[in-house]
PDB file of C-alpha atoms in Angstrom:
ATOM      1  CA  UNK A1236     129.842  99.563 101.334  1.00 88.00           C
ATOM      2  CA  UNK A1237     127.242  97.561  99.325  1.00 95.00           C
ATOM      3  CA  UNK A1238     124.327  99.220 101.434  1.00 97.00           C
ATOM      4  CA  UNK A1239     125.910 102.873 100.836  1.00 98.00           C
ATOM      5  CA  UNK A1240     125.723 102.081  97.490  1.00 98.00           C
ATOM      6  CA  UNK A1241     122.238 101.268  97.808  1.00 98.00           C
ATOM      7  CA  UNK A1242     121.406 104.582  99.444  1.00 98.00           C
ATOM      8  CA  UNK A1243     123.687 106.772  97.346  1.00 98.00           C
ATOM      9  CA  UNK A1244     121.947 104.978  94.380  1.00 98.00           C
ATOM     10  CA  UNK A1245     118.429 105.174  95.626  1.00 98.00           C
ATOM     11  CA  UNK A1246     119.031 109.152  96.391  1.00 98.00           C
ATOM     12  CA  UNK A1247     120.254 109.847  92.640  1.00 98.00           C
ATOM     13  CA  UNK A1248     117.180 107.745  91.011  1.00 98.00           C
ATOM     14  CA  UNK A1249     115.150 109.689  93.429  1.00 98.00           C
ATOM     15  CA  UNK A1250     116.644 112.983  92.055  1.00 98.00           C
ATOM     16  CA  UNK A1251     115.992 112.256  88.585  1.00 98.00           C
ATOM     17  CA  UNK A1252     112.523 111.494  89.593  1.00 98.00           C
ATOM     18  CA  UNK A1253     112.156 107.700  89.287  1.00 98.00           C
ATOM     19  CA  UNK A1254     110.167 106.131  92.067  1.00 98.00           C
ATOM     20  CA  UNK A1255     112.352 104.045  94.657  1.00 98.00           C
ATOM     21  CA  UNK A1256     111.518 101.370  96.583  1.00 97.00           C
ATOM     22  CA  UNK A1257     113.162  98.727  99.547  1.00 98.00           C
ATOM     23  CA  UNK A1258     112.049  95.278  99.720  1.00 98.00           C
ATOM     24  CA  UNK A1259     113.172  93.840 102.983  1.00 98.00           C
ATOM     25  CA  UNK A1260     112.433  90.371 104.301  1.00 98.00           C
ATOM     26  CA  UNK A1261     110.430  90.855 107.270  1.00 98.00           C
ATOM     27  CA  UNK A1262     113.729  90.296 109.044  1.00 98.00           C
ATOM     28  CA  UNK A1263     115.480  93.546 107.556  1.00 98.00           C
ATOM     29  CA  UNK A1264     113.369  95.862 108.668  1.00 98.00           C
ATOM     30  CA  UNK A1265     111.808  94.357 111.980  1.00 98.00           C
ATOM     31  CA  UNK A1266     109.880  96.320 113.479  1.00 98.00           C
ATOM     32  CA  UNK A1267     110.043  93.599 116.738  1.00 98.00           C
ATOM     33  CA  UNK A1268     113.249  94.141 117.846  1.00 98.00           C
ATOM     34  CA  UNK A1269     115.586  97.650 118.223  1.00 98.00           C
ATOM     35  CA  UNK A1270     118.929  95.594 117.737  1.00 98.00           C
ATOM     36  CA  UNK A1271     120.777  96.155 114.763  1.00 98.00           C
ATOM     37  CA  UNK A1272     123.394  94.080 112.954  1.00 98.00           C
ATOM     38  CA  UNK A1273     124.643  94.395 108.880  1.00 97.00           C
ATOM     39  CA  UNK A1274     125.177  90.534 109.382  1.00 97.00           C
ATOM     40  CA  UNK A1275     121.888  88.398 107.604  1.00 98.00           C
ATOM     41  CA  UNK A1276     122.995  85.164 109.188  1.00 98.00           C
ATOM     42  CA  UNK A1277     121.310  85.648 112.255  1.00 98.00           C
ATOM     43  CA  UNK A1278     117.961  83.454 113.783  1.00 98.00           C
ATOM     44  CA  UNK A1279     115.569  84.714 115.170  1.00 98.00           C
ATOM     45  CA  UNK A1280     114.348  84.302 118.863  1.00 95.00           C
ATOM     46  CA  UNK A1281     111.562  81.806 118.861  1.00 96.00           C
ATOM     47  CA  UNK A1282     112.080  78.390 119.708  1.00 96.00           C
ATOM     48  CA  UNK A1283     110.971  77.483 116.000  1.00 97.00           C
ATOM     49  CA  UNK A1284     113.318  76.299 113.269  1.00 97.00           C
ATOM     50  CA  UNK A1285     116.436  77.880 115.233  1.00 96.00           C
ATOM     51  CA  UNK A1286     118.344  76.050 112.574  1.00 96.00           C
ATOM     52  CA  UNK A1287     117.329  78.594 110.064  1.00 98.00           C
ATOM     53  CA  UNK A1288     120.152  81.391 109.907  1.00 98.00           C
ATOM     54  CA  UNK A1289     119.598  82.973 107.270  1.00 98.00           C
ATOM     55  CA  UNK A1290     118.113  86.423 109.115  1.00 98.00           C
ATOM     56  CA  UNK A1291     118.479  89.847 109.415  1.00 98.00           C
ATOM     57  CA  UNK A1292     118.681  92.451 111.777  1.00 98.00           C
ATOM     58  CA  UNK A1293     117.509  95.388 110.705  1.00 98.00           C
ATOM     59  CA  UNK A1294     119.939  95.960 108.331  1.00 98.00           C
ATOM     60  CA  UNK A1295     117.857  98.230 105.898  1.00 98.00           C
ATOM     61  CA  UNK A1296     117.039 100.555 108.473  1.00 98.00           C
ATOM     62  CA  UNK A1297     120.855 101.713 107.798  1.00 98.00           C
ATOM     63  CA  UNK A1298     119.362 103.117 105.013  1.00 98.00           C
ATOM     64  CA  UNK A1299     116.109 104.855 105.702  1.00 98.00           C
ATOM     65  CA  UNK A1300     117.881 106.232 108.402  1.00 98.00           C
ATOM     66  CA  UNK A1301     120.835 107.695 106.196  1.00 98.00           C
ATOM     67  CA  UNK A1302     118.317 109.054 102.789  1.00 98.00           C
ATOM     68  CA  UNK A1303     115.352 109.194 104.386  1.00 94.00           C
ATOM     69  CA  UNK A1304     113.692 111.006 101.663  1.00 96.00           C
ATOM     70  CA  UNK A1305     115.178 108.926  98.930  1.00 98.00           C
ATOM     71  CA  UNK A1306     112.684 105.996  99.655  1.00 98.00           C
ATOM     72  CA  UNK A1307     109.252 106.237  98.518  1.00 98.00           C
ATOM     73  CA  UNK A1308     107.860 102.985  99.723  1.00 98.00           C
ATOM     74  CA  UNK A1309     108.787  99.783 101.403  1.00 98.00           C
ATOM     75  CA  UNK A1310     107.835  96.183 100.887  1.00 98.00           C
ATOM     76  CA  UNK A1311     107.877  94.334 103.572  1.00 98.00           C
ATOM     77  CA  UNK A1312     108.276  90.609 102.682  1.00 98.00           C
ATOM     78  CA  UNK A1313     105.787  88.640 105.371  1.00 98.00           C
ATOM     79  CA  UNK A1314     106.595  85.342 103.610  1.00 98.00           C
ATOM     80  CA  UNK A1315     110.786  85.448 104.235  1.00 98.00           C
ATOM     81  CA  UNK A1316     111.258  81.767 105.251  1.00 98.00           C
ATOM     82  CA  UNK A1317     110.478  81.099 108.485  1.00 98.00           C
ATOM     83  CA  UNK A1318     109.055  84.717 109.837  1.00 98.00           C
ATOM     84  CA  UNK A1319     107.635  86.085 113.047  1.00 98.00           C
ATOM     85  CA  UNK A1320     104.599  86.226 110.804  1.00 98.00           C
ATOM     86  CA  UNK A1321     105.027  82.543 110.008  1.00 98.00           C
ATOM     87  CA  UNK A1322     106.000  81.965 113.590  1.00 98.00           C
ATOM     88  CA  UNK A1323     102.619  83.655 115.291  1.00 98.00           C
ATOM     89  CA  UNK A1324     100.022  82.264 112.583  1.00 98.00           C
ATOM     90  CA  UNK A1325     101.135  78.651 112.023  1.00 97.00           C
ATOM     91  CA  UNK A1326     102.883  77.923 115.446  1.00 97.00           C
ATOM     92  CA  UNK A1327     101.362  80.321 117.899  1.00 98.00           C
ATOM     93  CA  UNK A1328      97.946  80.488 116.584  1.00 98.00           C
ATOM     94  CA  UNK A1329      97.286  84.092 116.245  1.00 98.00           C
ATOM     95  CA  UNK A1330      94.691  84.702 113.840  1.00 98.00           C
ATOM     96  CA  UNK A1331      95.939  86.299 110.984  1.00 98.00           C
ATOM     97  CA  UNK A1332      94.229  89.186 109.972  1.00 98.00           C
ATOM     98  CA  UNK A1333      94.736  90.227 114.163  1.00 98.00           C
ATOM     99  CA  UNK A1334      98.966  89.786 113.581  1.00 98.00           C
ATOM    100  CA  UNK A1335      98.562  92.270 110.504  1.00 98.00           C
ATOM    101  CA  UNK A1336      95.921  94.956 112.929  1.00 98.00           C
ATOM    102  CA  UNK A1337      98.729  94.451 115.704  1.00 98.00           C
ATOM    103  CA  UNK A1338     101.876  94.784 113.340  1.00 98.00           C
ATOM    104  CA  UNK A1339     100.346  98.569 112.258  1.00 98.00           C
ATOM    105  CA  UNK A1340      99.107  99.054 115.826  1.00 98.00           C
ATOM    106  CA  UNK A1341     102.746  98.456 117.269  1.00 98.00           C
ATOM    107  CA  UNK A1342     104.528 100.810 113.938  1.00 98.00           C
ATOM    108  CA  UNK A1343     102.306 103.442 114.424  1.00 98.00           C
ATOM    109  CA  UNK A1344     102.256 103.746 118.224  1.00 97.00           C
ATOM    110  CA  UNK A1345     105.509 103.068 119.109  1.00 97.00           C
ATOM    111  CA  UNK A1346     107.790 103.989 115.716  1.00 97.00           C
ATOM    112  CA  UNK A1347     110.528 101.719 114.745  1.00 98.00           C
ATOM    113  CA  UNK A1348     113.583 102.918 117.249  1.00 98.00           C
ATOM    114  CA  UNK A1349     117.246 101.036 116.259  1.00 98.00           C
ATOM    115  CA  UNK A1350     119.993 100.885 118.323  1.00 98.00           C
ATOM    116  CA  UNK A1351     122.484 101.744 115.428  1.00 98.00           C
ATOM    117  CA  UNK A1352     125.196 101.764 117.899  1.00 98.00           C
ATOM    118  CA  UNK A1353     124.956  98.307 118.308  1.00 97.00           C
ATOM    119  CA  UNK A1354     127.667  98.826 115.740  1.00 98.00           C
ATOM    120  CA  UNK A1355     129.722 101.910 116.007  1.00 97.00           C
ATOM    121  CA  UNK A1356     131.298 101.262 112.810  1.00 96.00           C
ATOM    122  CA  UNK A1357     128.008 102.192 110.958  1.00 97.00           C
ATOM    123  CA  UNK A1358     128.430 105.865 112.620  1.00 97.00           C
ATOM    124  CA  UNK A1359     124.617 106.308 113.075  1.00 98.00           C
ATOM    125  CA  UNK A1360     123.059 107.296 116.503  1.00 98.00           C
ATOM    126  CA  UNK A1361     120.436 104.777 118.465  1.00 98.00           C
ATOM    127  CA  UNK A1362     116.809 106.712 116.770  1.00 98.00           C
ATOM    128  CA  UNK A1363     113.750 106.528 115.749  1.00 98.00           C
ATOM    129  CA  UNK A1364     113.841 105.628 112.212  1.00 98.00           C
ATOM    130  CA  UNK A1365     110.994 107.592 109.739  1.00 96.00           C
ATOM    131  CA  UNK A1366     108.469 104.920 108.502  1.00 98.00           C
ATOM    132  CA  UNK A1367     105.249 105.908 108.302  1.00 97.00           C
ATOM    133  CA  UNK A1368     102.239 104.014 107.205  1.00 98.00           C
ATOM    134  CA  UNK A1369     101.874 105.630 104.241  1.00 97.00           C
ATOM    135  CA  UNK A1370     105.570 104.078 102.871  1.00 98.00           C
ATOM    136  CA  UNK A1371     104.448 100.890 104.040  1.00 98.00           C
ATOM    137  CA  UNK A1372     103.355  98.284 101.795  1.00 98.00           C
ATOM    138  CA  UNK A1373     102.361  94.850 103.460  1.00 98.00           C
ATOM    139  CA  UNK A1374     104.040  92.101 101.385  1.00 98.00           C
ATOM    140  CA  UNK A1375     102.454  88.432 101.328  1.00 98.00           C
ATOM    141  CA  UNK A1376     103.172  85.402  98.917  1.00 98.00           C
ATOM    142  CA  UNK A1377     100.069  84.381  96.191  1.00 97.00           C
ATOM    143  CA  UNK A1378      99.880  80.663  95.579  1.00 97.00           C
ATOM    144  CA  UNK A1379     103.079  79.109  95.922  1.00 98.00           C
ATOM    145  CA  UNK A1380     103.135  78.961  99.333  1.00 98.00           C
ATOM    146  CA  UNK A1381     100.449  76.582  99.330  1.00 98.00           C
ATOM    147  CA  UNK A1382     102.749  74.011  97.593  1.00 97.00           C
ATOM    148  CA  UNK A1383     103.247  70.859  99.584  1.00 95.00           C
ATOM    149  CA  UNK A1384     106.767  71.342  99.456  1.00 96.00           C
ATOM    150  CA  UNK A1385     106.725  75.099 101.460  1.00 97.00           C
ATOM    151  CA  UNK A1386     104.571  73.338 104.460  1.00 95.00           C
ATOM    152  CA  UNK A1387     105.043  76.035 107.373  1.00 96.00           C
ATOM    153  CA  UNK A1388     108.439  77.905 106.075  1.00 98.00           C
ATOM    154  CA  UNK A1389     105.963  80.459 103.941  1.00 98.00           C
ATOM    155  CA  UNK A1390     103.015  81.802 105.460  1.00 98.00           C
ATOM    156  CA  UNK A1391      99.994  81.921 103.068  1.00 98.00           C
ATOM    157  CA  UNK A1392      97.642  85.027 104.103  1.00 98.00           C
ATOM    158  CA  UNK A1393      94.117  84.079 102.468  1.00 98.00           C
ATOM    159  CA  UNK A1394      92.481  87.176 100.665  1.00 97.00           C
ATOM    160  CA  UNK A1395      89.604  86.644 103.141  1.00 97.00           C
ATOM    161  CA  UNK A1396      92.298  87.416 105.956  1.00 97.00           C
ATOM    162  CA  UNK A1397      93.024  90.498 105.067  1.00 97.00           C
ATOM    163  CA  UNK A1398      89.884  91.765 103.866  1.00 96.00           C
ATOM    164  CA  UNK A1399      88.657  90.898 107.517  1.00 96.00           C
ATOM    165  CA  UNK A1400      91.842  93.196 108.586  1.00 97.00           C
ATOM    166  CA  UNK A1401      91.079  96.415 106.189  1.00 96.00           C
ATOM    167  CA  UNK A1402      87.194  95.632 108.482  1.00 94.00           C
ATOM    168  CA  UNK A1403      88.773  95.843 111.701  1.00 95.00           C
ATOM    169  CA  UNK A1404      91.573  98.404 111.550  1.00 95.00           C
ATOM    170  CA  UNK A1405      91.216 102.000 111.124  1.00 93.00           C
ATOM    171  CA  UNK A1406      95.042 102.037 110.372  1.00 96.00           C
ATOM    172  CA  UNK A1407      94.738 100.084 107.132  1.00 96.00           C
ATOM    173  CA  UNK A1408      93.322 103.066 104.999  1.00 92.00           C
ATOM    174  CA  UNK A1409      96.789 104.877 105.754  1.00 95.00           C
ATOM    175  CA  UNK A1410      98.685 102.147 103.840  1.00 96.00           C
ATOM    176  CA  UNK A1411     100.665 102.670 101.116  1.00 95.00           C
ATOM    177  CA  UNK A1412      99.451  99.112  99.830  1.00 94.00           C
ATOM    178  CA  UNK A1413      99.114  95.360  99.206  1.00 96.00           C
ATOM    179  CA  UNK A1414     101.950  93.533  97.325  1.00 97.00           C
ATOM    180  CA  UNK A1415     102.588  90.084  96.293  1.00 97.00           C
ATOM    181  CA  UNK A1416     105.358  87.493  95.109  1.00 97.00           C
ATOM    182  CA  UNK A1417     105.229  86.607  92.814  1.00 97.00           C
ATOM    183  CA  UNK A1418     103.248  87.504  89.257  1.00 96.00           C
ATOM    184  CA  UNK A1419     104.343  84.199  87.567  1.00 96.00           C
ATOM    185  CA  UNK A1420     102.361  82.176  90.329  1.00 96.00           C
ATOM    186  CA  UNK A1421      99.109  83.580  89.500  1.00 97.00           C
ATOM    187  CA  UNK A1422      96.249  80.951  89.603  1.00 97.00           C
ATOM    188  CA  UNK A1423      98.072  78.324  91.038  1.00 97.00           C
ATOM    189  CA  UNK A1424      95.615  76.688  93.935  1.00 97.00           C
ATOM    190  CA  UNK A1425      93.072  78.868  92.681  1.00 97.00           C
ATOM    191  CA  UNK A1426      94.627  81.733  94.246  1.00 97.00           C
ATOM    192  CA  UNK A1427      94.198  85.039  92.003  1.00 97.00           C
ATOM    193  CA  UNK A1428      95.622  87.690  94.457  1.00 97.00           C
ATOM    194  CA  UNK A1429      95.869  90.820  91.351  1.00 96.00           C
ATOM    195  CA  UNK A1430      92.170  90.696  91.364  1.00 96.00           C
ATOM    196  CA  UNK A1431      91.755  89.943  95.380  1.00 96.00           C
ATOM    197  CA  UNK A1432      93.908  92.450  96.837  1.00 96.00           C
ATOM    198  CA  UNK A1433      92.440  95.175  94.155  1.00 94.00           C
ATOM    199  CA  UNK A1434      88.979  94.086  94.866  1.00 94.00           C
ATOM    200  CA  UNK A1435      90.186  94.818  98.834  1.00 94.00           C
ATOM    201  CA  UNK A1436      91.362  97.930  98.059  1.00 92.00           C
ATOM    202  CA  UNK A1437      88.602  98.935  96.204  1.00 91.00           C
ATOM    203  CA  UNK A1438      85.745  97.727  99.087  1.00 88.00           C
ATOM    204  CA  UNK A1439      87.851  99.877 101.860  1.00 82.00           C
ATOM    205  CA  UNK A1440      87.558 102.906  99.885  1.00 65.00           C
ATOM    206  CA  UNK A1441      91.514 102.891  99.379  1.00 46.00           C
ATOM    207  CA  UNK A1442      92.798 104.207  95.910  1.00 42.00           C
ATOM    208  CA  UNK A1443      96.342 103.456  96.177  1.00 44.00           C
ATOM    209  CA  UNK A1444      97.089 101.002  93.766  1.00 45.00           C
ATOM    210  CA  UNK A1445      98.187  96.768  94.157  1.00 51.00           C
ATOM    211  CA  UNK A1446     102.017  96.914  93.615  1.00 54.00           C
ATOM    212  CA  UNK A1447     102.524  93.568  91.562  1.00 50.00           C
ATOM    213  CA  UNK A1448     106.416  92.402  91.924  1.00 53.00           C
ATOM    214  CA  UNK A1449     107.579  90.524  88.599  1.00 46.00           C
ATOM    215  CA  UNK A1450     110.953  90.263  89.207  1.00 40.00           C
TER     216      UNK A1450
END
């Protein structure tokens, strides 16, 4: 009920021509996995903080799949607690400006396909859900998650990071954006992401705007 209330909501703001946006936890709308659950008390598959269950499992895709055209872009929150994000950079090693290149590679290559009937009560068909690059916006966390108190549960995504990943992927320019949480950290450790990310923007030749989250 609560998430057709979301849709039928986001539909009639949509109507009346206000812009609508999701902002899922990484886990919400994932593009890693095709399972689908409504339950966000789930962990996630790496042997990494399985005590953690507090997860999602897809559970927003119930609604991009249901008003498709009632969402104009989504913010993907990289910096839920404990992440595959989180995961691949601090555990694993990746390099972080390669996980964001091979997060757009995998969404634009291969879709994002949920098996709705994981959970026949939802009445939705196993498909290819619509979400394009150009809805996207890539979601990171400004200064707080350097606090000693976050340690590895928040991954922290240096401007330099992804101003190396707008260099190597031609896939960046097609991005709705860059977002943050949140405005009230800005400065703390020296980290000013408002100017950063629009200063990234701005050297790749991309003139969609920074969307700033304040509440």
């Amino acid at each position: 009920e609560c998430l057709d209330q979301m849709g039928r909501l986001s539909e009639k703001l949509k109507k009346d021509g206000f812009t609508v946006s999701l902002a899922p936890p990484e886990s919400y709308m994932d593009i890693t996995t095709q399972e689908f659950s409504r339950f966000v008390n789930l962990t996630y598959p790496e042997p990494w903080h399985e005590d953690f269950e507090y997860h999602g499992r897809n559970v927003y895709a119930y609604i991009l799949a249901k008003w498709p055209c009632a969402i104009d872009f989504i913010f993907v929150q990289f910096y839920e607690s404990y992440s595959h994000a989180a995961y691949q950079i601090s555990e694993v090693g990746e390099d972080p400006s390669q996980f964001l290149v091979n997060y757009l590679k995998r969404l634009d290559e291969e879709g994002y396909i949920v098996h709705f009937e994981n959970d026949p009560t939802v009445g939705l068909n196993n498909q290819n859900v619509q979400f394009p690059l150009t809805k996207l916006v890539l979601g990171f966390a400004n200064g707080w998650a350097l606090n000693q108190n976050v340690g590895v549960k928040t991954i922290f995504f240096d401007p330099l990071c992804i101003k190396e990943f707008y260099r190597r992927s031609n896939l960046a320019k097609r991005v709705r954006g860059l977002g943050f949480w949140v405005i009230e950290e800005e400065g703390k450790h020296g980290i000013e992401y408002a100017k950063d990310l629009k200063e990234i923007l701005q050297d790749s030749k991309n003139k969609l705007s920074v969307n700033i989250q304040t509440s």
